[in-house]
Tab-separated table of C-alpha atoms in Angstrom:
chain	number	residue	atom	x	y	z
I	1	MET	CA	-3.615	-3.687	17.855
I	2	ILE	CA	-3.354	-3.327	14.464
I	3	SER	CA	-2.812	0.361	13.523
I	4	ILE	CA	-3.489	1.021	9.958
I	5	VAL	CA	-1.637	4.192	8.071
I	6	MET	CA	-2.042	5.803	5.020
I	7	PRO	CA	-0.131	8.456	3.534
I	8	CYS	CA	-1.772	11.188	1.301
I	9	LEU	CA	-1.844	14.058	-0.399
I	10	ASP	CA	-4.635	15.917	-2.796
I	11	GLU	CA	-6.906	13.060	-1.920
I	12	ALA	CA	-10.407	15.016	-0.823
I	13	GLN	CA	-12.256	14.257	-3.335
I	14	ASN	CA	-11.740	10.087	-1.837
I	15	ILE	CA	-10.475	10.537	1.122
I	16	ILE	CA	-14.459	10.071	2.735
I	17	SER	CA	-15.280	6.940	1.027
I	18	VAL	CA	-12.073	5.640	1.796
I	19	LEU	CA	-12.123	6.607	5.521
I	20	GLU	CA	-15.993	4.812	6.044
I	21	PRO	CA	-15.665	0.814	6.043
I	22	LEU	CA	-12.134	1.634	8.672
I	23	GLN	CA	-14.286	3.285	10.924
I	24	ALA	CA	-16.094	-0.694	12.157
I	25	MET	CA	-12.113	-1.789	12.376
I	26	ARG	CA	-12.080	1.694	15.131
I	27	ALA	CA	-14.897	0.186	16.668
I	28	ARG	CA	-12.932	-2.746	17.562
I	29	GLY	CA	-10.393	-1.070	18.718
I	30	HIS	CA	-8.008	-1.058	15.852
I	31	GLU	CA	-6.031	2.613	15.223
I	32	VAL	CA	-6.129	5.354	11.999
I	33	ILE	CA	-3.000	6.784	11.563
I	34	LEU	CA	-3.053	9.481	8.363
I	35	VAL	CA	-0.033	10.651	6.989
I	36	ASP	CA	-0.423	14.107	5.523
I	37	GLY	CA	2.407	14.994	3.020
I	38	GLY	CA	1.772	18.650	2.489
I	39	SER	CA	-2.208	18.761	1.144
I	40	ARG	CA	-2.955	21.532	-1.246
I	41	ASP	CA	-6.653	20.776	-0.889
I	42	GLN	CA	-9.362	20.053	2.191
I	43	THR	CA	-7.797	16.172	2.632
I	44	PRO	CA	-6.817	16.922	6.691
I	45	ASP	CA	-10.527	18.552	7.797
I	46	LEU	CA	-12.082	16.035	6.008
I	47	ALA	CA	-10.717	13.368	7.795
I	48	ARG	CA	-9.823	14.489	10.960
I	49	PRO	CA	-12.948	13.182	12.492
I	50	LEU	CA	-12.702	9.373	10.981
I	51	VAL	CA	-9.319	9.138	12.268
I	52	ASP	CA	-6.616	8.564	15.661
I	53	LEU	CA	-4.383	10.560	14.627
I	54	ILE	CA	-2.704	13.065	11.959
I	55	LEU	CA	0.592	13.533	10.615
I	56	GLU	CA	1.651	16.202	8.400
I	57	THR	CA	5.440	15.301	6.583
I	58	THR	CA	6.663	16.930	3.587
I	59	ALA	CA	5.865	14.361	0.379
I	60	GLY	CA	7.310	11.699	0.004
I	61	ARG	CA	4.822	7.970	0.592
I	62	ALA	CA	8.698	6.171	2.191
I	63	ARG	CA	8.764	8.979	5.000
I	64	GLN	CA	5.428	9.375	5.558
I	65	MET	CA	4.720	5.849	5.846
I	66	ASN	CA	8.216	5.540	8.198
I	67	ALA	CA	6.309	8.571	9.765
I	68	GLY	CA	3.777	6.472	10.502
I	69	LEU	CA	5.154	3.725	11.755
I	70	ALA	CA	7.202	5.958	14.099
I	71	ARG	CA	3.489	6.478	16.236
I	72	ALA	CA	1.961	3.449	15.533
I	73	ARG	CA	0.990	1.953	18.809
I	74	GLY	CA	-0.099	-1.022	16.904
I	75	ASP	CA	1.346	-4.901	17.900
I	76	ILE	CA	0.879	-5.216	13.676
I	77	VAL	CA	0.934	-2.321	10.999
I	78	TRP	CA	-1.281	-1.847	8.028
I	79	PHE	CA	-0.045	-0.264	5.006
I	80	LEU	CA	-3.168	1.476	3.258
I	81	HIS	CA	-3.040	3.806	-0.037
I	82	ALA	CA	-5.408	6.599	0.079
I	83	ASP	CA	-6.892	5.393	-3.399
I	84	THR	CA	-7.526	1.966	-2.465
I	85	LEU	CA	-11.244	0.521	-0.271
I	86	ALA	CA	-10.980	-2.422	2.295
I	87	PRO	CA	-13.677	-4.331	3.425
I	88	PRO	CA	-14.447	-3.826	6.951
I	89	ASP	CA	-13.708	-6.548	8.026
I	90	MET	CA	-10.059	-6.704	6.954
I	91	ASP	CA	-8.834	-6.183	10.330
I	92	CYS	CA	-9.722	-9.997	11.723
I	93	ARG	CA	-8.489	-12.171	7.862
I	94	ILE	CA	-4.793	-9.806	8.528
I	95	MET	CA	-5.121	-11.403	12.337
I	96	GLU	CA	-5.991	-14.645	11.794
I	97	CYS	CA	-4.284	-14.904	8.493
I	98	LEU	CA	-0.647	-13.518	10.879
I	99	GLU	CA	-2.004	-16.580	13.962
I	100	ALA	CA	-2.232	-19.473	11.258
I	101	GLY	CA	0.521	-18.778	8.994
I	102	GLY	CA	3.495	-18.497	10.894
I	103	ARG	CA	5.557	-15.599	9.238
I	104	PRO	CA	5.759	-11.734	10.059
I	105	TRP	CA	4.153	-9.952	7.277
I	106	GLY	CA	1.962	-10.505	4.589
I	107	HIS	CA	0.294	-8.916	2.029
I	108	CYS	CA	-4.154	-8.514	0.500
I	109	ARG	CA	-4.586	-9.272	-2.573
I	110	VAL	CA	-5.733	-6.781	-5.818
I	111	ARG	CA	-8.759	-5.452	-7.996
I	112	LEU	CA	-8.994	-2.744	-9.692
I	113	SER	CA	-11.542	-0.311	-10.351
I	114	GLY	CA	-13.252	-0.052	-13.542
I	115	SER	CA	-15.165	-1.466	-15.697
I	116	HIS	CA	-12.682	-2.346	-18.827
I	117	PRO	CA	-11.397	-6.242	-19.549
I	118	SER	CA	-8.382	-5.890	-19.744
I	119	LEU	CA	-7.413	-4.574	-15.793
I	120	ARG	CA	-9.359	-7.750	-14.731
I	121	ILE	CA	-5.957	-9.614	-16.856
I	122	ILE	CA	-3.071	-6.694	-15.185
I	123	GLU	CA	-5.204	-7.967	-11.441
I	124	THR	CA	-4.635	-11.367	-11.965
I	125	PHE	CA	-0.911	-11.938	-13.704
I	126	MET	CA	-0.735	-9.143	-10.672
I	127	ASN	CA	-2.265	-10.800	-7.251
I	128	ARG	CA	-0.316	-14.027	-8.615
I	129	ARG	CA	3.679	-12.559	-9.323
I	130	SER	CA	3.377	-11.024	-5.778
I	131	CYS	CA	2.348	-14.796	-5.015
I	132	LEU	CA	4.722	-16.105	-6.951
I	133	THR	CA	7.578	-13.961	-6.403
I	134	GLY	CA	7.254	-12.667	-2.595
I	135	ILE	CA	7.232	-9.204	-3.573
I	136	ALA	CA	4.255	-7.182	-2.440
I	137	THR	CA	3.605	-3.140	-3.678
I	138	GLY	CA	2.639	-0.642	-1.875
I	139	ASP	CA	-1.228	-1.219	-3.662
I	140	GLN	CA	-1.097	-4.865	-2.237
I	141	GLY	CA	-1.429	-3.571	1.078
I	142	ILE	CA	1.778	-4.563	3.411
I	143	PHE	CA	0.433	-5.856	6.660
I	144	ALA	CA	3.581	-7.338	9.041
I	145	ILE	CA	4.573	-7.399	13.387
I	146	ARG	CA	5.353	-3.817	13.996
I	147	THR	CA	8.269	-4.875	15.853
I	148	THR	CA	9.883	-6.703	12.385
I	149	LEU	CA	9.237	-3.423	10.648
I	150	LEU	CA	11.484	-1.491	13.498
I	151	GLU	CA	14.887	-4.021	13.263
I	152	LEU	CA	14.584	-3.406	9.056
I	153	GLY	CA	14.463	0.185	9.819
I	154	GLY	CA	11.086	0.703	7.618
I	155	TYR	CA	10.304	1.974	4.278
I	156	ASP	CA	14.421	3.580	2.346
I	157	GLU	CA	12.770	6.798	2.028
I	158	ILE	CA	13.266	6.490	-1.847
I	159	PRO	CA	11.328	8.098	-4.091
I	160	LEU	CA	10.070	5.342	-5.727
I	161	MET	CA	10.247	1.700	-5.202
I	162	GLU	CA	10.432	1.502	-1.839
I	163	ASP	CA	7.478	-1.236	-1.568
I	164	ILE	CA	10.112	-3.138	-3.760
I	165	ALA	CA	12.622	-2.992	-1.808
I	166	LEU	CA	10.914	-3.812	1.555
I	167	SER	CA	9.393	-6.518	0.552
I	168	ARG	CA	12.954	-7.855	-0.308
I	169	ARG	CA	14.465	-7.383	2.822
I	170	LEU	CA	11.510	-8.552	4.975
I	171	LYS	CA	11.805	-12.142	2.494
I	172	LYS	CA	15.287	-11.684	2.987
I	173	PHE	CA	15.203	-12.206	6.314
I	174	CYS	CA	11.249	-13.585	7.590
I	175	GLY	CA	10.514	-15.796	4.726
I	176	PRO	CA	8.035	-14.995	1.566
I	177	PRO	CA	5.418	-13.488	2.447
I	178	LEU	CA	1.688	-14.551	3.442
I	179	CYS	CA	-1.103	-13.915	0.557
I	180	LEU	CA	-4.411	-12.759	2.357
I	181	SER	CA	-7.154	-14.064	-0.106
I	182	ARG	CA	-9.903	-10.793	0.739
I	183	HIS	CA	-9.092	-8.348	-2.654
I	184	LEU	CA	-8.919	-4.854	-1.942
I	185	VAL	CA	-10.563	-2.188	-4.945
I	186	THR	CA	-7.626	0.061	-5.898
I	187	SER	CA	-8.486	2.690	-8.002
I	188	ALA	CA	-7.827	2.475	-11.824
I	189	ARG	CA	-7.673	5.473	-12.327
I	190	ARG	CA	-3.578	5.947	-13.024
I	191	TRP	CA	-4.042	3.528	-15.422
I	192	GLU	CA	-7.297	4.959	-16.948
I	193	ASP	CA	-5.248	8.152	-17.421
I	194	HIS	CA	-2.272	7.064	-18.816
I	195	GLY	CA	-3.733	4.411	-21.251
I	196	ILE	CA	-3.625	1.113	-19.686
I	197	TRP	CA	-1.528	-1.637	-21.338
I	198	ARG	CA	0.765	2.318	-21.986
I	199	THR	CA	1.489	1.751	-17.558
I	200	VAL	CA	2.204	-1.615	-17.723
I	201	LEU	CA	4.289	-1.105	-19.737
I	202	LEU	CA	6.513	1.383	-18.507
I	203	MET	CA	6.102	-0.278	-15.157
I	204	TRP	CA	7.450	-3.418	-16.386
I	205	GLN	CA	10.150	-1.313	-17.682
I	206	LEU	CA	10.496	0.685	-13.975
I	207	ARG	CA	10.842	-2.724	-12.138
I	208	LEU	CA	13.051	-3.691	-14.045
I	209	ALA	CA	15.819	-1.001	-14.293
I	210	TYR	CA	15.344	-1.123	-10.581
I	211	PHE	CA	16.295	-4.383	-10.229
I	212	LEU	CA	19.233	-4.577	-12.355
I	213	GLY	CA	20.492	-1.096	-10.111
I	214	ALA	CA	19.120	2.255	-10.995
I	215	ASP	CA	18.785	5.231	-9.297
I	216	PRO	CA	15.398	5.040	-7.505
I	217	GLU	CA	15.830	9.257	-8.616
I	218	LYS	CA	16.440	9.178	-12.316
I	219	LEU	CA	13.327	5.752	-11.215
I	220	ALA	CA	10.706	8.531	-10.150
I	221	ALA	CA	11.554	11.472	-13.101
I	222	LEU	CA	10.241	8.995	-15.981
I	223	TYR	CA	7.638	7.932	-13.684
I	224	ARG	CA	5.970	11.604	-13.002
């Protein structure tokens, strides 16, 4: 079984379209756990018929994902963002990848929604970077054997870069990730709302600062 853990906050506009492709996976015996961080809209009510479990926590993506991990029953846990669309057969591809790859974790490739040509450049570099460095981001749908995640203590509950921190620990103790060839489609709204190249530059600056030891609390304030 795969446990799909989805943190969310005020995603009423998108939550049904994101959860609908996962229904084929539920029919094959997998579970979907939605972890709501205190939505002020109808997100939990809209999601309820389409998930197996809804948990409520205070906001914070790492905290939310750890809450889902703690309740997951699957052998594999797949962390999927609430603005990301997955192909309905992605569960089969993840299981095949783990069985053939001989390592306990991996991530998917990503496409960005939106038609601007710059987004094609950004997604290409995102995919190449993660496969070359062995460091994945949350947009890329990190998946891992549940017992491995529990042994490593799950996510560090920091306000930003929690995905980078987890990737570094998984890479250190388990080796580099498996890079699944199938694509997720993740929302480009962050880039479109704040300027595509301005957002890219900000993310590079934040990641560099984090690798150099900057406080994630201060980085989160800059990100906001």
